[in-house]
Coordinates of C-alpha atoms in Angstrom, one line a residue:
M288 CA 0.0 0.0 0.0
D289 CA 1.2 3.5 -0.9
L290 CA 1.6 5.1 2.6
E291 CA 1.6 8.6 1.1
Q292 CA -1.9 8.3 -0.3
T293 CA -5.0 8.9 1.9
K294 CA -7.5 6.1 1.9
T295 CA -11.2 6.4 2.7
I296 CA -12.8 3.5 4.6
C297 CA -16.6 3.0 4.6
I298 CA -18.2 0.8 7.3
I299 CA -21.8 -0.2 6.7
G300 CA -23.5 -0.7 10.1
A301 CA -22.7 0.4 13.7
G302 CA -23.6 -2.7 15.5
A303 CA -21.0 -4.8 17.2
A304 CA -19.2 -5.7 13.9
G305 CA -19.0 -2.1 12.7
L306 CA -17.8 -0.9 16.1
A307 CA -15.1 -3.5 16.2
A308 CA -13.9 -2.5 12.7
L309 CA -13.9 1.2 13.5
K310 CA -12.0 0.7 16.8
A311 CA -9.4 -1.3 14.9
I312 CA -9.0 1.4 12.3
L313 CA -8.5 4.1 15.0
D314 CA -5.8 1.9 16.6
A315 CA -3.9 1.6 13.3
P316 CA -0.7 3.6 12.6
Q317 CA -2.1 4.6 9.2
Y318 CA -5.0 6.3 10.9
K319 CA -2.7 8.0 13.4
A320 CA -0.6 9.3 10.5
G321 CA -3.7 10.8 8.9
L322 CA -3.7 8.3 6.0
W323 CA -6.9 6.4 6.7
K324 CA -10.2 8.3 7.0
P325 CA -13.0 6.1 8.3
V326 CA -16.7 6.7 8.4
A327 CA -19.4 4.3 9.6
F328 CA -23.0 4.6 8.4
E329 CA -25.8 3.4 10.7
A330 CA -29.4 3.4 9.4
R331 CA -31.0 3.6 12.9
D332 CA -30.9 6.5 15.3
Q333 CA -28.5 4.8 17.8
I334 CA -25.6 2.3 17.6
G335 CA -26.0 -1.3 18.8
G336 CA -27.5 -3.1 15.9
V337 CA -29.4 -6.2 16.9
W338 CA -29.1 -5.3 20.6
L339 CA -30.9 -1.9 20.2
P340 CA -34.6 -2.5 21.0
D341 CA -37.5 -2.0 18.6
S342 CA -40.1 -2.7 21.2
A343 CA -43.4 -2.1 19.4
P344 CA -43.1 -3.3 15.9
S345 CA -46.1 -3.1 13.6
D346 CA -47.6 -6.3 12.2
S347 CA -47.2 -4.9 8.7
V348 CA -43.7 -3.5 9.0
L349 CA -40.6 -5.6 9.3
P350 CA -39.0 -5.0 12.8
Q351 CA -35.5 -3.5 12.9
T352 CA -34.4 -6.2 15.3
P353 CA -35.7 -9.6 16.5
L354 CA -34.9 -8.7 20.1
Y355 CA -37.5 -9.9 22.5
D356 CA -38.1 -8.5 26.0
S357 CA -36.7 -11.4 28.1
L358 CA -33.6 -12.1 25.9
T359 CA -30.4 -12.9 27.8
T360 CA -27.1 -14.0 26.3
N361 CA -26.5 -17.8 26.0
L362 CA -22.8 -17.3 26.6
P363 CA -21.1 -16.0 29.8
H364 CA -20.0 -12.4 29.1
P365 CA -16.3 -13.1 29.8
V366 CA -16.5 -15.5 26.9
M367 CA -18.5 -13.3 24.6
C368 CA -17.0 -9.8 25.2
F369 CA -14.5 -8.0 23.1
P370 CA -11.1 -9.0 24.4
S371 CA -10.1 -5.4 24.5
F372 CA -13.0 -4.3 26.7
P373 CA -14.5 -6.5 29.5
F374 CA -18.0 -6.0 30.8
P375 CA -18.3 -3.8 33.9
P376 CA -17.8 -5.2 37.4
S377 CA -20.8 -7.0 38.9
T378 CA -22.5 -7.6 35.6
P379 CA -24.7 -10.8 35.6
V380 CA -22.7 -13.7 34.1
F381 CA -25.5 -14.1 31.5
P382 CA -26.5 -10.5 31.0
A383 CA -29.9 -9.3 29.7
A384 CA -30.0 -7.5 26.3
V385 CA -30.1 -4.1 28.0
H386 CA -26.7 -4.8 29.6
V387 CA -25.2 -5.7 26.2
Q388 CA -26.6 -2.5 24.6
R389 CA -25.1 -0.4 27.4
Y390 CA -21.8 -2.3 27.0
L391 CA -21.7 -1.5 23.3
E392 CA -22.4 2.2 24.0
S393 CA -19.6 2.1 26.6
Y394 CA -17.3 0.5 24.1
A395 CA -18.0 3.3 21.6
A396 CA -17.6 6.0 24.2
H397 CA -14.4 4.5 25.7
F398 CA -12.6 4.3 22.3
N399 CA -14.2 7.6 21.1
L400 CA -15.9 6.1 18.1
G401 CA -18.9 8.5 18.0
P402 CA -17.3 11.2 15.8
F403 CA -16.8 8.7 13.0
I404 CA -20.4 7.4 13.0
R405 CA -23.2 8.9 11.0
L406 CA -26.6 7.9 12.4
K407 CA -29.9 7.7 10.6
T408 CA -27.9 7.3 7.4
L409 CA -28.8 4.3 5.2
V410 CA -26.5 3.0 2.5
S411 CA -28.7 2.4 -0.5
D412 CA -26.2 1.4 -3.2
V413 CA -22.6 0.2 -3.4
R414 CA -20.9 -0.4 -6.7
R415 CA -17.4 -0.5 -8.2
E416 CA -16.6 2.4 -10.5
S417 CA -13.1 3.5 -11.8
S418 CA -11.1 1.5 -9.2
K419 CA -13.1 2.9 -6.3
W420 CA -16.3 2.1 -4.5
T421 CA -19.2 4.5 -5.1
I422 CA -21.5 4.7 -2.0
R423 CA -24.9 6.2 -2.4
L424 CA -26.8 7.2 0.8
N425 CA -30.5 7.7 1.4
S426 CA -29.9 11.5 1.7
G427 CA -28.9 11.5 -2.0
E428 CA -25.2 12.0 -1.1
I429 CA -22.6 10.1 -3.0
M430 CA -19.1 9.3 -1.8
T431 CA -16.2 7.2 -2.9
A432 CA -14.2 4.8 -0.8
D433 CA -11.1 2.6 -1.1
L434 CA -12.3 0.0 1.3
V435 CA -15.8 -1.1 2.2
I436 CA -16.4 -3.1 5.3
V437 CA -19.8 -4.8 5.3
A438 CA -21.0 -5.0 8.9
N439 CA -24.8 -4.8 8.6
G440 CA -25.6 -8.1 10.4
H441 CA -27.8 -11.0 9.4
H442 CA -30.7 -11.0 11.8
T443 CA -33.2 -8.9 9.9
I444 CA -34.8 -10.7 7.0
P445 CA -36.9 -13.6 8.2
R446 CA -36.3 -17.1 6.8
Y447 CA -39.6 -18.9 6.2
P448 CA -39.6 -22.7 6.0
N449 CA -40.3 -24.2 2.6
V450 CA -43.3 -26.2 3.9
P451 CA -46.6 -26.7 2.0
G452 CA -49.4 -24.6 3.3
I453 CA -47.3 -22.1 5.3
D454 CA -48.2 -19.2 3.0
A455 CA -51.9 -19.7 3.6
W456 CA -51.4 -19.7 7.3
L457 CA -49.3 -16.5 7.1
S458 CA -52.0 -14.8 5.0
A459 CA -54.7 -15.9 7.5
K460 CA -52.5 -14.5 10.3
K461 CA -52.5 -17.9 11.9
A462 CA -48.7 -17.9 11.9
S463 CA -45.9 -15.3 12.2
H464 CA -42.1 -15.3 12.3
S465 CA -40.3 -14.9 15.6
V466 CA -38.8 -11.6 14.4
W467 CA -42.1 -10.0 15.6
Y468 CA -42.2 -11.8 18.9
R469 CA -41.6 -9.6 22.0
R470 CA -43.3 -11.2 25.0
P471 CA -45.8 -14.1 25.7
K472 CA -49.5 -13.4 25.1
F473 CA -52.5 -15.5 24.5
L474 CA -52.6 -16.8 20.9
G475 CA -54.9 -19.7 21.5
D476 CA -55.0 -22.8 23.6
R477 CA -52.7 -24.8 21.5
V478 CA -49.6 -23.1 20.1
L479 CA -46.8 -24.5 17.8
V480 CA -43.2 -23.2 17.9
V481 CA -41.1 -24.3 14.9
G482 CA -37.3 -24.2 15.3
G483 CA -34.6 -25.7 17.4
G484 CA -32.4 -22.7 18.0
P485 CA -32.0 -20.5 21.1
S486 CA -34.9 -18.2 20.2
G487 CA -37.1 -21.2 19.7
T488 CA -36.1 -22.5 23.1
D489 CA -36.7 -19.2 24.8
I490 CA -40.0 -18.5 23.1
S491 CA -41.3 -22.1 23.8
G492 CA -40.5 -21.7 27.5
E493 CA -42.3 -18.4 27.7
M494 CA -45.3 -19.4 25.7
R495 CA -46.0 -22.4 27.8
G496 CA -47.4 -20.0 30.4
A497 CA -49.7 -18.4 27.8
C498 CA -51.4 -21.4 26.4
T499 CA -52.8 -24.8 27.5
T500 CA -50.6 -26.9 25.2
L501 CA -47.3 -25.9 23.7
I502 CA -46.0 -28.0 20.8
R503 CA -42.4 -27.6 19.6
S504 CA -41.2 -28.8 16.2
I505 CA -37.5 -29.5 15.9
S506 CA -36.0 -31.2 12.8
G507 CA -34.6 -34.6 13.8
A508 CA -36.2 -34.6 17.3
V509 CA -37.8 -37.8 18.7
R510 CA -41.5 -37.5 19.4
D511 CA -42.3 -36.9 23.0
D512 CA -45.8 -37.1 24.4
S513 CA -44.8 -37.4 28.1
S514 CA -46.8 -34.2 29.0
E515 CA -50.2 -33.2 27.9
H516 CA -49.2 -29.6 28.1
F517 CA -45.8 -29.8 26.3
K518 CA -45.1 -32.0 23.3
I519 CA -42.1 -32.4 21.1
R520 CA -42.4 -33.3 17.4
G521 CA -39.9 -33.6 14.6
R522 CA -39.9 -31.6 11.4
T523 CA -43.1 -30.0 10.2
T524 CA -44.1 -31.4 6.7
R525 CA -47.4 -29.6 6.0
F526 CA -49.7 -26.9 7.3
G527 CA -53.2 -28.1 6.5
E528 CA -56.7 -26.7 6.9
N529 CA -58.6 -26.2 10.1
G530 CA -55.4 -25.8 12.1
Q531 CA -54.0 -29.2 11.3
V532 CA -50.2 -29.5 11.2
F533 CA -48.5 -32.7 9.9
F534 CA -45.1 -33.9 11.1
E535 CA -42.4 -36.2 9.7
D536 CA -43.2 -39.1 12.1
G537 CA -46.8 -39.2 10.7
S538 CA -48.4 -37.5 13.7
V539 CA -50.9 -34.7 13.3
E540 CA -51.7 -31.9 15.7
T541 CA -54.4 -29.2 15.7
V542 CA -53.2 -25.8 16.8
D543 CA -54.5 -22.3 17.0
Y544 CA -51.3 -20.5 16.1
C545 CA -47.7 -21.1 15.0
I546 CA -44.6 -19.1 15.7
L547 CA -41.8 -19.7 13.2
A548 CA -38.4 -19.4 15.0
T549 CA -36.7 -20.5 11.7
G550 CA -33.8 -18.1 11.4
Y551 CA -32.8 -15.3 9.1
Q552 CA -31.5 -14.7 5.6
V553 CA -28.1 -13.2 4.8
S554 CA -29.1 -10.1 2.9
F555 CA -27.5 -7.0 1.4
A556 CA -30.0 -4.7 -0.2
F557 CA -27.3 -2.2 -1.2
F558 CA -25.7 -4.7 -3.6
S559 CA -27.1 -5.6 -7.0
E560 CA -26.1 -7.9 -9.8
P561 CA -23.5 -8.6 -11.3
L562 CA -21.6 -7.6 -8.2
L563 CA -23.5 -10.0 -6.0
R564 CA -25.7 -12.7 -7.6
A565 CA -28.8 -13.7 -5.6
S566 CA -28.6 -17.5 -6.1
L567 CA -26.8 -20.7 -5.2
P568 CA -23.3 -20.7 -6.6
P569 CA -22.5 -23.2 -9.4
P570 CA -20.9 -26.6 -8.4
C571 CA -17.2 -26.4 -7.6
P572 CA -14.4 -26.7 -8.7
P573 CA -13.6 -24.3 -10.1
L574 CA -14.5 -21.4 -8.0
P575 CA -16.9 -18.9 -9.7
D576 CA -15.6 -15.6 -11.0
T577 CA -18.4 -13.7 -9.4
L578 CA -19.8 -13.5 -5.8
Y579 CA -23.0 -15.3 -4.8
N580 CA -25.5 -14.9 -2.0
S581 CA -27.4 -18.1 -1.3
T582 CA -29.2 -16.4 1.6
W583 CA -27.3 -18.9 3.8
H584 CA -23.8 -17.8 2.9
I585 CA -21.7 -15.5 0.7
F586 CA -19.5 -17.5 -1.7
P587 CA -16.6 -17.7 -2.3
L588 CA -15.0 -15.9 0.7
A589 CA -11.5 -16.4 1.8
R590 CA -11.4 -16.8 5.6
H591 CA -15.1 -15.9 5.7
I592 CA -14.1 -12.3 4.9
F593 CA -12.4 -11.7 1.5
P594 CA -14.4 -12.2 -1.8
L595 CA -12.5 -14.3 -4.3
Q596 CA -13.8 -13.1 -7.6
A597 CA -12.5 -11.4 -10.7
V598 CA -14.2 -8.0 -10.5
F599 CA -12.4 -6.1 -7.7
P600 CA -9.4 -6.7 -5.4
P601 CA -10.5 -9.1 -2.6
T602 CA -9.0 -6.8 0.0
S603 CA -11.1 -3.8 -1.0
L604 CA -14.5 -5.0 0.0
V605 CA -14.8 -7.3 3.0
F606 CA -17.5 -8.9 5.2
I607 CA -17.3 -9.0 9.0
G608 CA -19.5 -11.0 11.4
L609 CA -20.8 -13.7 9.1
P610 CA -19.9 -16.9 11.2
V611 CA -22.7 -18.3 13.4
R612 CA -22.8 -20.5 16.5
V613 CA -19.8 -18.7 17.8
A614 CA -18.9 -16.1 20.4
P615 CA -19.3 -13.3 17.8
L616 CA -17.7 -10.2 19.4
P617 CA -14.2 -11.6 19.9
I618 CA -14.3 -13.1 16.4
M619 CA -15.2 -9.6 15.0
E620 CA -12.2 -8.0 16.6
A621 CA -10.0 -10.8 15.2
Q622 CA -11.5 -10.3 11.7
A623 CA -11.0 -6.6 11.9
A624 CA -7.3 -7.1 12.6
A625 CA -7.0 -9.4 9.6
I626 CA -9.0 -7.0 7.4
L627 CA -6.9 -4.0 8.1
Y628 CA -3.6 -6.0 7.7
A629 CA -4.7 -7.2 4.3
F630 CA -5.9 -3.7 3.3
A631 CA -2.5 -2.3 4.2
H632 CA -0.6 -5.3 2.7
P633 CA -2.7 -6.6 -0.2
A634 CA 0.0 -9.1 -1.3
S635 CA -0.3 -10.8 2.1
L636 CA -3.5 -12.5 0.9
D637 CA -2.4 -15.4 -1.2
V638 CA -5.3 -15.9 -3.5
V639 CA -4.1 -19.2 -4.8
A640 CA -3.7 -20.7 -1.4
E641 CA -7.0 -19.1 -0.1
S642 CA -8.8 -20.6 -3.1
R643 CA -7.5 -24.0 -2.3
A644 CA -8.7 -23.6 1.3
V645 CA -12.2 -22.6 0.1
L646 CA -12.4 -25.6 -2.2
A647 CA -11.3 -27.9 0.6
R648 CA -14.0 -26.6 2.9
Y649 CA -16.5 -26.9 0.0
A650 CA -15.5 -30.6 -0.5
A651 CA -15.6 -31.3 3.3
L652 CA -19.2 -29.8 3.5
D653 CA -20.3 -31.4 0.3
G654 CA -21.2 -27.9 -1.0
N655 CA -23.9 -27.5 1.7
P656 CA -24.6 -23.7 1.9
R657 CA -26.4 -24.1 5.2
A658 CA -23.2 -25.4 6.9
W659 CA -20.8 -22.9 5.4
S660 CA -20.8 -20.2 8.1
V661 CA -21.6 -22.6 11.0
F662 CA -18.6 -23.3 13.2
Q663 CA -18.2 -26.4 15.3
E664 CA -16.9 -25.9 18.9
D665 CA -13.1 -25.4 18.8
E666 CA -13.2 -24.4 15.2
Q667 CA -14.0 -20.8 16.1
F668 CA -11.1 -20.5 18.4
D669 CA -8.6 -22.0 15.9
Y670 CA -10.1 -19.5 13.4
R671 CA -9.4 -16.6 15.8
D672 CA -5.8 -17.7 16.3
E673 CA -5.3 -18.0 12.6
L674 CA -6.7 -14.5 11.9
Y675 CA -4.3 -12.9 14.4
A676 CA -1.4 -14.9 13.1
F677 CA -2.3 -13.7 9.6
A678 CA -2.3 -10.1 10.9
G679 CA 1.1 -10.6 12.5
E680 CA -0.2 -10.4 16.1
D681 CA 0.9 -12.9 18.8
V682 CA -2.6 -13.4 20.3
R683 CA -4.0 -16.9 21.2
V684 CA -7.3 -17.9 22.7
P685 CA -6.6 -19.1 26.3
R686 CA -7.5 -22.6 27.5
W687 CA -10.1 -21.4 30.0
L688 CA -12.1 -19.7 27.4
R689 CA -12.4 -22.8 25.3
D690 CA -13.4 -24.8 28.4
M691 CA -16.1 -22.3 29.4
Y692 CA -17.5 -22.2 26.0
K693 CA -17.9 -26.0 26.0
A694 CA -19.6 -25.8 29.4
K695 CA -22.0 -22.9 28.3
A696 CA -25.2 -24.9 28.6
L697 CA -24.5 -26.2 32.1
L698 CA -23.3 -22.8 33.2
R699 CA -26.5 -21.1 31.9
S700 CA -28.8 -23.7 33.5
F701 CA -27.0 -23.3 36.9
W702 CA -27.1 -19.5 36.5
V703 CA -30.9 -19.7 36.0
E704 CA -31.1 -21.8 39.2
L705 CA -29.0 -19.2 41.1
E706 CA -31.4 -16.5 39.9
R707 CA -34.4 -18.6 41.1
R708 CA -32.8 -18.9 44.5
G709 CA -32.0 -15.2 44.6
E710 CA -28.2 -15.9 44.9
A711 CA -27.0 -14.7 41.5
D712 CA -26.2 -11.1 42.6
D713 CA -24.1 -12.4 45.5
W714 CA -21.9 -14.4 43.0
V715 CA -20.9 -11.4 40.9
R716 CA -21.0 -8.5 43.4
G717 CA -17.7 -6.6 43.0
V718 CA -16.2 -9.1 40.6
G719 CA -14.1 -7.4 38.0
E720 CA -13.1 -4.4 40.1
G721 CA -9.7 -5.9 40.5
G722 CA -9.3 -6.7 36.8
P723 CA -10.5 -9.2 34.2
E724 CA -8.8 -12.2 35.8
E725 CA -11.5 -12.0 38.6
W726 CA -14.1 -13.0 36.0
V727 CA -12.0 -16.0 34.9
N728 CA -11.7 -17.2 38.5
L729 CA -15.4 -16.7 39.0
L730 CA -16.2 -18.9 36.0
H731 CA -14.0 -21.7 37.4
R732 CA -15.8 -21.5 40.7
L733 CA -19.2 -21.3 39.0
L734 CA -18.5 -24.3 36.8
A735 CA -17.3 -26.4 39.8
A736 CA -20.6 -25.5 41.7
A737 CA -22.6 -26.2 38.5
E738 CA -21.1 -29.7 38.1
E739 CA -21.8 -30.5 41.8
W740 CA -25.4 -29.2 41.3
E741 CA -25.9 -31.3 38.2
S742 CA -24.6 -34.5 39.8
G743 CA -26.9 -34.0 42.8
K744 CA -30.1 -33.8 40.7

């Protein structure tokens, strides 16, 4: 990179991913030398992204976030926080969404990110023109950038299951996607929740108190009729008339309403073809020359970040925050480090070697787009180590963090038990005042107590 030439960096989104990218830019020597000029555009009136509430969404307007009132994290905050910025002392180990939103606001304030963020500014179009990126805003303003960091998240556009009859149920308002769910309310005596993820679990738990019988549909689940008030079924195969729902095991249930906790599509409204094709990519090898959005993944991306295609330099437009089933915030900081290193040193990204790695993952996953961005347990930690190594930084994920991530379900169950007993606040009171290591020690004590509690059940 020519260090004498000023470069403009555009960040799309000021949720956690955009904040991580902006913070990394301000830390860079190029910014401190006046050579990098960043600006982040946020469509909403505050930072925070998915953690910023949209508490009263209209039935006819897509909510700006799927955040429901009772949401708490499913990871301990010492595991999920930005490594550069721990949560405040005495924070609940599994904080509510309001704590996370305040945390992101504190992160932005601590690193003085605010002056570089333009709120209520929607990026409406991004295209490559004359070796630069042309950015069009909803205000009518047009700007150019040398680097575009796409950080707009992927929890906005609902994914509806491809199941016969669902469209008729949606039209009749007998079903809705969980993006509209905020709190339990009476929707009928018999309610079906479709989906096996965290939101499906949380919503099912809450709705059990708002109906007589709650039925949960989870692909691959074994039928369970052990309770007349809570039933488990496998995959839903058809939505019929008169409230009938058919399942893969041949069973049929009659329900009054269905909540679809079936996930979200990867979506970028500011891209158009041929820059990003809205379809499944062709079979590989070879890798395609253009970029594809299957709605499950963006392909092909080196390191889940850099687009491998023939239209623009792969280090000039990048994606941050796409991996799922991970601790996202620390991954975002690691991705930001890799992005800026590659931007400053484009030759560091070996396109041939990266293409081989993408093809190897494609073969290992048998080309399954649904699995592309899904990380398995330790894979995310190895990924973080590799990103920092690529960026020339000697940073490695500590053993305790890997261990606590594996124990996340037990830790969360025990934390809920501590809250039930009224003991949770005592566990965290004052923790962190002496430094982040206090949180690590607390997690070890918490896990030991959780294992003893689990064995005594």
